[in-house]
Coordinates of C-alpha atoms and ligand atoms in Angstrom, one line a residue:
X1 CA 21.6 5.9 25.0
X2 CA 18.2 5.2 25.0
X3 CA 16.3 4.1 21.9
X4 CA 13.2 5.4 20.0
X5 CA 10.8 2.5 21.1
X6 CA 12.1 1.7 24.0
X7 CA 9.1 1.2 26.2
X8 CA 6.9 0.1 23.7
X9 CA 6.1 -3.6 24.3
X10 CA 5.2 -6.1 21.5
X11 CA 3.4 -9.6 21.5
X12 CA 4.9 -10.9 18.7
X13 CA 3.0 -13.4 17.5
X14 CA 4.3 -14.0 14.2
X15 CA 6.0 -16.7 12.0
X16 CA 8.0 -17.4 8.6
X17 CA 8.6 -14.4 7.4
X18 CA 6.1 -11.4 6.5
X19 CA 5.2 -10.3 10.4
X20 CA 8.9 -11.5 11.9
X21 CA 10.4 -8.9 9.9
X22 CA 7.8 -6.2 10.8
X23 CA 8.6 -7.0 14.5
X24 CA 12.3 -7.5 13.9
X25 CA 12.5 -3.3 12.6
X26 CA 10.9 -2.6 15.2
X27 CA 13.1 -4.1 17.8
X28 CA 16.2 -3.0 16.6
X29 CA 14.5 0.4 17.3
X30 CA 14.4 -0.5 20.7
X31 CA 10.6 -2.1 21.8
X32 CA 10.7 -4.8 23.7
X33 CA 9.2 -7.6 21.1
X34 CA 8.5 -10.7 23.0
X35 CA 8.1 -13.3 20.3
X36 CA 5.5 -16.1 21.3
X37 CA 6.1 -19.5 19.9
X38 CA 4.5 -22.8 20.9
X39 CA 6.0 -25.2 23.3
X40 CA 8.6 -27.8 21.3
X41 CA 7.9 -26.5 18.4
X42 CA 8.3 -22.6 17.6
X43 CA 7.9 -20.7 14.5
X44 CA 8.7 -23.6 11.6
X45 CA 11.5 -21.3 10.3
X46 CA 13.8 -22.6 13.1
X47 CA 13.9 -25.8 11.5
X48 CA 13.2 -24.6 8.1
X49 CA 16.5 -25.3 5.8
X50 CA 18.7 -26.4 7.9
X51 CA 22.5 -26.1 7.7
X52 CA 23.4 -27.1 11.3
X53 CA 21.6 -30.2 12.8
X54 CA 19.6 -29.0 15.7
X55 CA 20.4 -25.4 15.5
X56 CA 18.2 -22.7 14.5
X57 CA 18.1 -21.9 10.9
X58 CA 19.7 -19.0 9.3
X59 CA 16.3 -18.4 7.9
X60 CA 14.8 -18.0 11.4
X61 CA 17.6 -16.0 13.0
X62 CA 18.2 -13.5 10.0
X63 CA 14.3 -12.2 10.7
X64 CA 14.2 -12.8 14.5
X65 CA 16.9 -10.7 16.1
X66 CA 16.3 -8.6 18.9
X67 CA 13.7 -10.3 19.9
X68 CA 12.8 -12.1 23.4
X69 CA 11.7 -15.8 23.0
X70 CA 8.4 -16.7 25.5
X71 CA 6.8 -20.4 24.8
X72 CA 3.1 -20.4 25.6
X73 CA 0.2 -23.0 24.4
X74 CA -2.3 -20.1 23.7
X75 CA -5.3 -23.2 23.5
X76 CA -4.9 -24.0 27.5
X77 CA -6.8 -22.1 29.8
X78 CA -3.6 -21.1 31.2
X79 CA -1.6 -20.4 28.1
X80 CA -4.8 -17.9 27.5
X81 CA -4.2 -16.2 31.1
X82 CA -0.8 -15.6 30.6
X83 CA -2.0 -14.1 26.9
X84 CA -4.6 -11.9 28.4
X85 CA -2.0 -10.6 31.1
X86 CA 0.6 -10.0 28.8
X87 CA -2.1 -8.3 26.4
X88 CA -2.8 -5.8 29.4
X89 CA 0.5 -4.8 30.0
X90 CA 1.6 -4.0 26.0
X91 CA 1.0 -1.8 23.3
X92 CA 1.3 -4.2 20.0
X93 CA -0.1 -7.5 19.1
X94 CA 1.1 -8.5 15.7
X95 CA 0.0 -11.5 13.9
X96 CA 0.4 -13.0 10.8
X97 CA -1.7 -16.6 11.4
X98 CA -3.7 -18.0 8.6
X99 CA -7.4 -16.2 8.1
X100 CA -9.6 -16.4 11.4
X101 CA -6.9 -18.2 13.3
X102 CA -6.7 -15.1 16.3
X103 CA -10.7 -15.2 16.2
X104 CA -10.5 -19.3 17.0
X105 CA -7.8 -19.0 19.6
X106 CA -11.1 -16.8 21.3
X107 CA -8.8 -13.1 20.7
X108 CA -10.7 -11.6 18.2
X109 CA -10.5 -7.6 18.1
X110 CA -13.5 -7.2 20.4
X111 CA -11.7 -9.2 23.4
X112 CA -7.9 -7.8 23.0
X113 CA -9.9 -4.3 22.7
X114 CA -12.0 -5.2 25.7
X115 CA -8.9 -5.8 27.5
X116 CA -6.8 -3.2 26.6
X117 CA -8.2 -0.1 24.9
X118 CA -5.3 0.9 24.0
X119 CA -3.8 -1.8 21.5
X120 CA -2.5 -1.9 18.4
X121 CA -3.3 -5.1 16.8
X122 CA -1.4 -5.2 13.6
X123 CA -2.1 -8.5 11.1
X124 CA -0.8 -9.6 7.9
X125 CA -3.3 -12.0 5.6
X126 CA -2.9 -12.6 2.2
X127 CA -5.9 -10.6 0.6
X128 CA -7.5 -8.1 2.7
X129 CA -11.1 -8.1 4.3
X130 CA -13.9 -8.6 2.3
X131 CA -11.7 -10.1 -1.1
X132 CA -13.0 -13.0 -2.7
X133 CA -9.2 -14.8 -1.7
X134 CA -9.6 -13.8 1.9
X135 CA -10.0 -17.4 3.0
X136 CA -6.2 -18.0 1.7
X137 CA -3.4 -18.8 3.4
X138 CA -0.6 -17.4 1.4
X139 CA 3.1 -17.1 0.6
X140 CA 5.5 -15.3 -1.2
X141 CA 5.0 -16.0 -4.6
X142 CA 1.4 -16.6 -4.0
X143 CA 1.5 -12.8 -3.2
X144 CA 4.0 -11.8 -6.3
X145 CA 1.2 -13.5 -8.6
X146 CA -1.3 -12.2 -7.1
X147 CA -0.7 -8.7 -7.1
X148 CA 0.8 -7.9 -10.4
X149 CA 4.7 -8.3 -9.9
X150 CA 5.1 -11.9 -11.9
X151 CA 2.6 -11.4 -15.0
X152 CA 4.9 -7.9 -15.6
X153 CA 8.6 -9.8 -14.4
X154 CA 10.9 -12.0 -17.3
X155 CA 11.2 -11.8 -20.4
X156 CA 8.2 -11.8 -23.0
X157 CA 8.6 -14.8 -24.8
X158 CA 8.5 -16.4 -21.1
X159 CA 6.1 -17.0 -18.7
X160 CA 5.5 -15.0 -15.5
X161 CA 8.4 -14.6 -13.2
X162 CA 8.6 -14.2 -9.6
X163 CA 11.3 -11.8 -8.2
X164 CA 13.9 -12.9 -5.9
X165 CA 13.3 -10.1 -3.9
X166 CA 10.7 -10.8 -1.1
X167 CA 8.2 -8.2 -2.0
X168 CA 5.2 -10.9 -1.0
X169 CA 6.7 -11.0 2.7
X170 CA 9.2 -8.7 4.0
X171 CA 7.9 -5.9 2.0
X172 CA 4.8 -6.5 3.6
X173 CA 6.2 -6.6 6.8
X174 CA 7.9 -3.1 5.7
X175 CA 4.3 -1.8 5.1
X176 CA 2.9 -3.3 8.4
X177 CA 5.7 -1.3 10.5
X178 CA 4.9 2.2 8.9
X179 CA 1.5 1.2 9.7
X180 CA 2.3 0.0 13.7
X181 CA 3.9 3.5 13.6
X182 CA 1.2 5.8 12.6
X183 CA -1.2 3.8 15.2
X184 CA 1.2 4.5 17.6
X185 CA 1.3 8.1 17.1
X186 CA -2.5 8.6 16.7
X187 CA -2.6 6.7 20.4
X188 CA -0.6 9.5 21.8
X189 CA -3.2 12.0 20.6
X190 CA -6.0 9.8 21.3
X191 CA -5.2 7.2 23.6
X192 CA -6.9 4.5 21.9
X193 CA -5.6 1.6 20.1
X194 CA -7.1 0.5 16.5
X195 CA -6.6 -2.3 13.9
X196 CA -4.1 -2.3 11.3
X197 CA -4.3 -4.6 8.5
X198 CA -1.6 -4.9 5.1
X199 CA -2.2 -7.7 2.9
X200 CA 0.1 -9.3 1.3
X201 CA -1.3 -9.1 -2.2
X202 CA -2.0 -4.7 -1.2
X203 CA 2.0 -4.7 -0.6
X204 CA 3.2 -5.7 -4.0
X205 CA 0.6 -4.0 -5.7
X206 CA 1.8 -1.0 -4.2
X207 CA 5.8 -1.9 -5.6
X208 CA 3.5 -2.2 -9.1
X209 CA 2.3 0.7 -8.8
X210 CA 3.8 2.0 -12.3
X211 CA 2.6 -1.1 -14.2
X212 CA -1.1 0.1 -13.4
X213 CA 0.2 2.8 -14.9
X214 CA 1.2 1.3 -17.5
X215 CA -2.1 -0.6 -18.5
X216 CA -3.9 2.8 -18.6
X217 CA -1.5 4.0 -21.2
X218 CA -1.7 0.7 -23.4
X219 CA -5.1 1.0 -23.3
X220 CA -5.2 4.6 -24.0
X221 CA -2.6 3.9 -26.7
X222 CA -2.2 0.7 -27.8
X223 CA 1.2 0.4 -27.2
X224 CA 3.8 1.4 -25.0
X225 CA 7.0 3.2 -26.4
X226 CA 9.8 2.4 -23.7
X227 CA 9.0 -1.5 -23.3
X228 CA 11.6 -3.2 -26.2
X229 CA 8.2 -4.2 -28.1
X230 CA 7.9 -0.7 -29.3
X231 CA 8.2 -0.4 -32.1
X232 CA 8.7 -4.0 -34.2
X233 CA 6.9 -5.9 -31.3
X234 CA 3.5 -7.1 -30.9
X235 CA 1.1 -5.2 -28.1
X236 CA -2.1 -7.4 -26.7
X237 CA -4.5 -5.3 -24.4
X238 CA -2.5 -6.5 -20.9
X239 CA 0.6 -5.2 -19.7
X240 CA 3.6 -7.2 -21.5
X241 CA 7.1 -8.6 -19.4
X242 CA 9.7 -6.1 -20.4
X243 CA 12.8 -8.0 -19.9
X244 CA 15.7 -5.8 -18.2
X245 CA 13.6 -2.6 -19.4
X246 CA 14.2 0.8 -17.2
X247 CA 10.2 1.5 -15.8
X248 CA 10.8 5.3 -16.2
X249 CA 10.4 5.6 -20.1
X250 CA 14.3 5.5 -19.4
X251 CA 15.8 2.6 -21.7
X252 CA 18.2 0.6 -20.1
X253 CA 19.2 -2.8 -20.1
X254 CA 21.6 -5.9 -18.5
X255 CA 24.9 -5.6 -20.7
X256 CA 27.6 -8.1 -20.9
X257 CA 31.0 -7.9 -19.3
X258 CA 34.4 -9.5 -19.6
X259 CA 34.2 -13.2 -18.8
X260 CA 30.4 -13.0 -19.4
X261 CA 30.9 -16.8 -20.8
X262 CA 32.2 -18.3 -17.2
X263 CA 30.8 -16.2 -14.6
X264 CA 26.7 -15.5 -14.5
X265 CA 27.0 -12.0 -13.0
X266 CA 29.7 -10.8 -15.6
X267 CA 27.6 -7.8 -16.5
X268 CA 26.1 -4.3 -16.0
X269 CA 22.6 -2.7 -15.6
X270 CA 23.2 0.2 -18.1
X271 CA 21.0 2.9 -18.3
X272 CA 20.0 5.4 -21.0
X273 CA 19.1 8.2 -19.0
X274 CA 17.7 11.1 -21.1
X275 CA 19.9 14.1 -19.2
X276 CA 22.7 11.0 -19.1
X277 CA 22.8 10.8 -23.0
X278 CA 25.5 13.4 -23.7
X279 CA 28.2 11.8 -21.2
X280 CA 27.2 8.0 -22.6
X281 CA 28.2 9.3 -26.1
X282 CA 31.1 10.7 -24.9
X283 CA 32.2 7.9 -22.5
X284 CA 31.8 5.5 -25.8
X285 CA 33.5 7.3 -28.1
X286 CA 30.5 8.1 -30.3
X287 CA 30.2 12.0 -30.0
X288 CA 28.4 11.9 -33.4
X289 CA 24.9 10.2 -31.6
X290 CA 24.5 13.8 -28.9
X291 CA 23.2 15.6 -31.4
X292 CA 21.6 13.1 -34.4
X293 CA 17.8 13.7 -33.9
X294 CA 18.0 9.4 -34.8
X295 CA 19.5 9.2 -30.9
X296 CA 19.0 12.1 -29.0
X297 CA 16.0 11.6 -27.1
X298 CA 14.9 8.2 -25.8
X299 CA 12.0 7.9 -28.1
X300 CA 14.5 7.8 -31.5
X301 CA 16.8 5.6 -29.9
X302 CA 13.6 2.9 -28.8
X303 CA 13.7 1.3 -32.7
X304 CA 17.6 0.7 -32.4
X305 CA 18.1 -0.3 -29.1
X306 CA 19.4 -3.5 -29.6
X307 CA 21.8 -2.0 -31.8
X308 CA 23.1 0.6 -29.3
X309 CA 23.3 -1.9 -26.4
X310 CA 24.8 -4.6 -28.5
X311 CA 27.5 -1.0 -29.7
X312 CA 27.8 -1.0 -25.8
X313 CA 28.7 -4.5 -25.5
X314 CA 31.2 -4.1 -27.7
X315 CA 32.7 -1.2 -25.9
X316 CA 32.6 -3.4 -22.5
X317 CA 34.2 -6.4 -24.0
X318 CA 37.4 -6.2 -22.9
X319 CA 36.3 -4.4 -19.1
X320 CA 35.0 -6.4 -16.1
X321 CA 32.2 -5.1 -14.6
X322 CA 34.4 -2.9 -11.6
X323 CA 36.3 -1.8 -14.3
X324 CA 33.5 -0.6 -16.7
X325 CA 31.7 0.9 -13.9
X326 CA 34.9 3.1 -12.7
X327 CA 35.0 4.5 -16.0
X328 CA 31.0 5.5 -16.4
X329 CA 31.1 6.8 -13.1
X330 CA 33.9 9.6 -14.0
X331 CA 31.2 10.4 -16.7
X332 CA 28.5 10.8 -14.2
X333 CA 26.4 7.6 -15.9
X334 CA 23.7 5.9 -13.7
X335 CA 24.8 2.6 -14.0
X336 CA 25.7 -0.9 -11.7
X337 CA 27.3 -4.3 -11.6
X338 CA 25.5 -7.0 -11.2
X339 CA 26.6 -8.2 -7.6
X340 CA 26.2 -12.0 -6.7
X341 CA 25.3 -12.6 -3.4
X342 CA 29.0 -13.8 -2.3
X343 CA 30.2 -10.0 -3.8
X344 CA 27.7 -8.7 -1.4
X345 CA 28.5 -10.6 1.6
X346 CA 32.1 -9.5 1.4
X347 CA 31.4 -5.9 0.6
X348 CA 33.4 -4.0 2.5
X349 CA 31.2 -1.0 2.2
X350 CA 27.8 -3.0 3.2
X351 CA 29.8 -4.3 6.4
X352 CA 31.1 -0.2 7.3
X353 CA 27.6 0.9 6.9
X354 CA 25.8 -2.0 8.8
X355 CA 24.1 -3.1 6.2
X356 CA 25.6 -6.6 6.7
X357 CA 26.3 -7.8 9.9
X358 CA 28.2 -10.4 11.4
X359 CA 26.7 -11.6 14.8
X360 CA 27.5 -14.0 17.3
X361 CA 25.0 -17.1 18.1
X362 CA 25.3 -19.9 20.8
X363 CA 24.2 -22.5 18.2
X364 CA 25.8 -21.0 15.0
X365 CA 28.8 -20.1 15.9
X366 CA 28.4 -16.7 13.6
X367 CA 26.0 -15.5 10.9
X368 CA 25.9 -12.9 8.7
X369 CA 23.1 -10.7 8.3
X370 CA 21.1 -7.6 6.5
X371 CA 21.4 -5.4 9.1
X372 CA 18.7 -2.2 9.0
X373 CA 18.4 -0.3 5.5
X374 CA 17.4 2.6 8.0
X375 CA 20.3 5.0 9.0
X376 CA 19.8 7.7 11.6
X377 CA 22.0 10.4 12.8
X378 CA 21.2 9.5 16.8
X379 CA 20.7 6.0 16.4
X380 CA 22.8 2.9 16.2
X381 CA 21.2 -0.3 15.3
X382 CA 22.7 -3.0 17.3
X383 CA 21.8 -6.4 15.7
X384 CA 21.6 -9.1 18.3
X385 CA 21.0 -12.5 18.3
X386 CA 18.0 -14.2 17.9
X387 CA 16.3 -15.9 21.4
X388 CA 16.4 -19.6 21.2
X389 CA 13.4 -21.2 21.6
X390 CA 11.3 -20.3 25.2
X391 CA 14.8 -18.6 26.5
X392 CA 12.9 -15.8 28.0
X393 CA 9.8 -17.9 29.1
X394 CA 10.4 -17.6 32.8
X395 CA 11.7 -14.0 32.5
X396 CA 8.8 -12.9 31.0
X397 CA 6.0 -14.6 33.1
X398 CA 7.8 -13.3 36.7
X399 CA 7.9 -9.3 34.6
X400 CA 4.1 -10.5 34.5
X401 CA 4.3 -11.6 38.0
X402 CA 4.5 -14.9 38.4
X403 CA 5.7 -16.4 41.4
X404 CA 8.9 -19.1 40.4
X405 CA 5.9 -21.9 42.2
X406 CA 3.4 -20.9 39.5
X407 CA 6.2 -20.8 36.8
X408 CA 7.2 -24.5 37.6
X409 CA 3.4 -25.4 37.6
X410 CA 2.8 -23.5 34.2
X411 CA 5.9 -25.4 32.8
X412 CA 4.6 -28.5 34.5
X413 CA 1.0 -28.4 32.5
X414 CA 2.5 -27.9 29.6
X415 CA 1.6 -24.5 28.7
X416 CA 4.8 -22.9 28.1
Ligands
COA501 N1 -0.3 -21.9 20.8 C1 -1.3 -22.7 20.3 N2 -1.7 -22.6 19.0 C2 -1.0 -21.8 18.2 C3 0.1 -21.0 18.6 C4 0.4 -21.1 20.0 N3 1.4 -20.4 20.5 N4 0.6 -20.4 17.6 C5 -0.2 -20.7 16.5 N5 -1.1 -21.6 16.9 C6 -2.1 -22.2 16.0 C7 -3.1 -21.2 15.4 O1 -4.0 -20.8 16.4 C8 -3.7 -22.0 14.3 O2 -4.7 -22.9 14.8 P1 -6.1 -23.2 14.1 O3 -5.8 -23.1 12.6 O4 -6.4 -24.5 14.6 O5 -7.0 -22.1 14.5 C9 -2.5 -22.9 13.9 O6 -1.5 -22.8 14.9 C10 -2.0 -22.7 12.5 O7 -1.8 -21.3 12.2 P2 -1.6 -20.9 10.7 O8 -1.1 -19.5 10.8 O9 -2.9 -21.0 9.9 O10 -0.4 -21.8 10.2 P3 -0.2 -22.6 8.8 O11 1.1 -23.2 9.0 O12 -1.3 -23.5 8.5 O13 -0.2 -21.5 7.7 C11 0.6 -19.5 6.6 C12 1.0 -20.7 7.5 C13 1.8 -18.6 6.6 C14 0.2 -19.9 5.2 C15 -0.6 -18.7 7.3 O14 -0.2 -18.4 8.6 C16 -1.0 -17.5 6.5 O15 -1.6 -17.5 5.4 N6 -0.7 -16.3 7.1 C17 -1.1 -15.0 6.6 C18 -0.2 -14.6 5.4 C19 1.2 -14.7 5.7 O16 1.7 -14.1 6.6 N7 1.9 -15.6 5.0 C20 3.3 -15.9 5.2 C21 4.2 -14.9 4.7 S1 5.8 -15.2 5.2

């Protein structure tokens, strides 16, 4: 069966993390992304964290699937022709080199445009044109502090906290995709190729979007009557960290399970949903709190809620986390465990759903990875392994034309 993208062809020319998992979506969804790496060395990922001695690392073949694998020295004068050939003949450039890097390699968005009309050159920076950062080179955190996600993450009698969660990189790369997409479609009404920019900082702003909204309402109000501060706590004029607080005005809050002491995911994220309130009391055994106007709406329960959760950690005492959330769920209560990683990797549900994937690979023997988030009726994502480094080089030069002569000469000078 044929897949969504197929035909679309993409220079991939990114690294680490933000851009390879832009280009990874979009392989999976069928284009043909032909990931250019320099000769010897490739994107530093493959040799980033090692758990294998001279294999690629999980961290490079978990964002690099799907993909084709074509070394080429982009500073030779023949490295460049084999770039300006390959730009001709595809649809996408996407990058995600430090600031003016593209420009110095001589491919600034004048030249590729010059040579193709009709591409799509998608980048990821850190700050986007015309910031006073735009000179940065960034990573992850560097993105989470930057825009807004680690002065409004921990706890606040902490300092700022970066998430786990890569919203500096792969959501950025998320972003970037949705923007490849729309470019794409505008080209089939138009025919002509534009310039799509995300920056990294723009991407987690856009996950903080409700803190933003949050600062207009402390400084409308002075305080903010669902964060745990309201109403004993102290307020300054900037958005405080809200612990395990629900964002919604929704209390809610990370709640202790059985064996709590020994295991660090013993627990539950336990929510006090407005419309949810009935069914909690009832679940708890504390019919008396539907209808007391001191509980029944989430702004009389704010100056107890330490009480009520610490009532609910008393209820969960003697329940693990499965069984705690087998009983709220009867009730119809929005509620989770806390899964470690290793629950996660042996979910049997994530594994059904191709959400995690086992896949084969020549060096690794195996690897488990997130498959795509993105389900479709009439499409199956087939993860595949990651190329290993140039394994597609002569492939892709003879699609380009190449006679096997000028390949061995090309390999010879040291441009692929
Ligand atoms: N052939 C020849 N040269 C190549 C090449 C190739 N195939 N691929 C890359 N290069 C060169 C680049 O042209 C650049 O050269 P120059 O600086 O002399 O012009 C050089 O390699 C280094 O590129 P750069 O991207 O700046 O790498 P870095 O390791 O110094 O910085 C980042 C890494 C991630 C910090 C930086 O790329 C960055 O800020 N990117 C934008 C934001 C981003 O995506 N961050 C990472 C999120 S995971």
């Amino acid at each position: 069966m044929s897949k969504p993208l197929e035909g679309i062809k993409i220079i991939d020319f990114t690294h680490v993390q933000a851009g390879p998992a832009c280009t990874q979506l979009l392989a999976w969804f069928g284009a043909d992304v032909i990931k250019v790496e320099r000769p010897g060395a490739g994107d530093v990922t493959r040799s980033q964290l090692r758990h294998i001695d001279e294999a690629d690392a999980l961290y490079f073949t978990m964002l690099n699937s799907n993909k084709r694998s074509l070394t080429l020295d982009t500073k030779t004068p023949q490295g460049k022709e084999v770039l300006e050939k390959l730009i001709k003949e595809s649809d996408v450039l996407v990058e995600n080199f430090g600031p003016g890097a593209l420009d110095r390699m001589g491919f600034s968005w004048a030249r590729i445009n010059e040579l193709n009309p009709g591409m799509i050159v998608a980048s990821v920076k850190g700050f986007s044109e015309g910031h006073h950062y735009e000179d940065l080179k960034v990573y992850e955190n560097v993105a989470q502090c930057a825009g807004g996600a680690a002065s409004t993450t921990g706890f606040w009698d902490g300092p700022p906290t970066v998430s786990g969660a890569a919203l500096g990189d792969s959501n950025t790369g998320m972003h970037l995709a949705i923007g490849i997409l729309t470019a794409l479609h505008a080209r089939n009404k138009t025919g002509k190729g534009q310039k799509v920019a995300v920056s990294m900082q723009d991407a987690v702003l856009n996950l903080c979007r409700v803190k933003l909204r949050d600062q207009q309402r402390l400084d409308a109000l002075g305080y903010l009557e669902e964060y745990p501060q309201y109403p004993h706590g102290e307020f300054s004029d900037v958005v405080p960290r809200g612990g395990n607080a629900g964002g919604g005005g929704q209390p809610g809050w990370v709640l202790k399970c059985k064996g709590w002491e020994t295991d660090p995911n013993a627990y539950i994220y336990f929510t006090i949903q407005g419309h949810a309130w009935a069914p909690i009391c009832k679940a708890l055994g504390k019919p008396e709190w539907i209808e007391d106007p001191a509980y029944n709406t989430p702004r009389a329960r704010q100056d107890k809620i330490f009480e009520i959760f610490a009532f609910i950690e008393g209820w969960l005492a003697d329940k693990t986390k499965y069984e705690a959330v087998d009983i709220l769920r009867k009730f119809d209560i929005p509620c989770a465990p806390v899964l470690s990683m290793k629950e996660i990797a042996e979910d049997k549900s994530l594994r059904a759903s191709g959400s995690i994937v086992e896949v084969p690979h020549p060096q690794l023997g195996k690897y488990l990875t997130v498959g795509s988030p993105i389900k479709f009726s009439d499409l199956t994502v087939d993860v595949k392994p990651s190329p290993l480094l140039g394994e597609h080089t002569d492939e892709v030069l003879r699609g380009l034309g190449y006679s096997e002569q000028q390949i061995e000469m090309l390999h010879q000078e040291r441009a692929v």
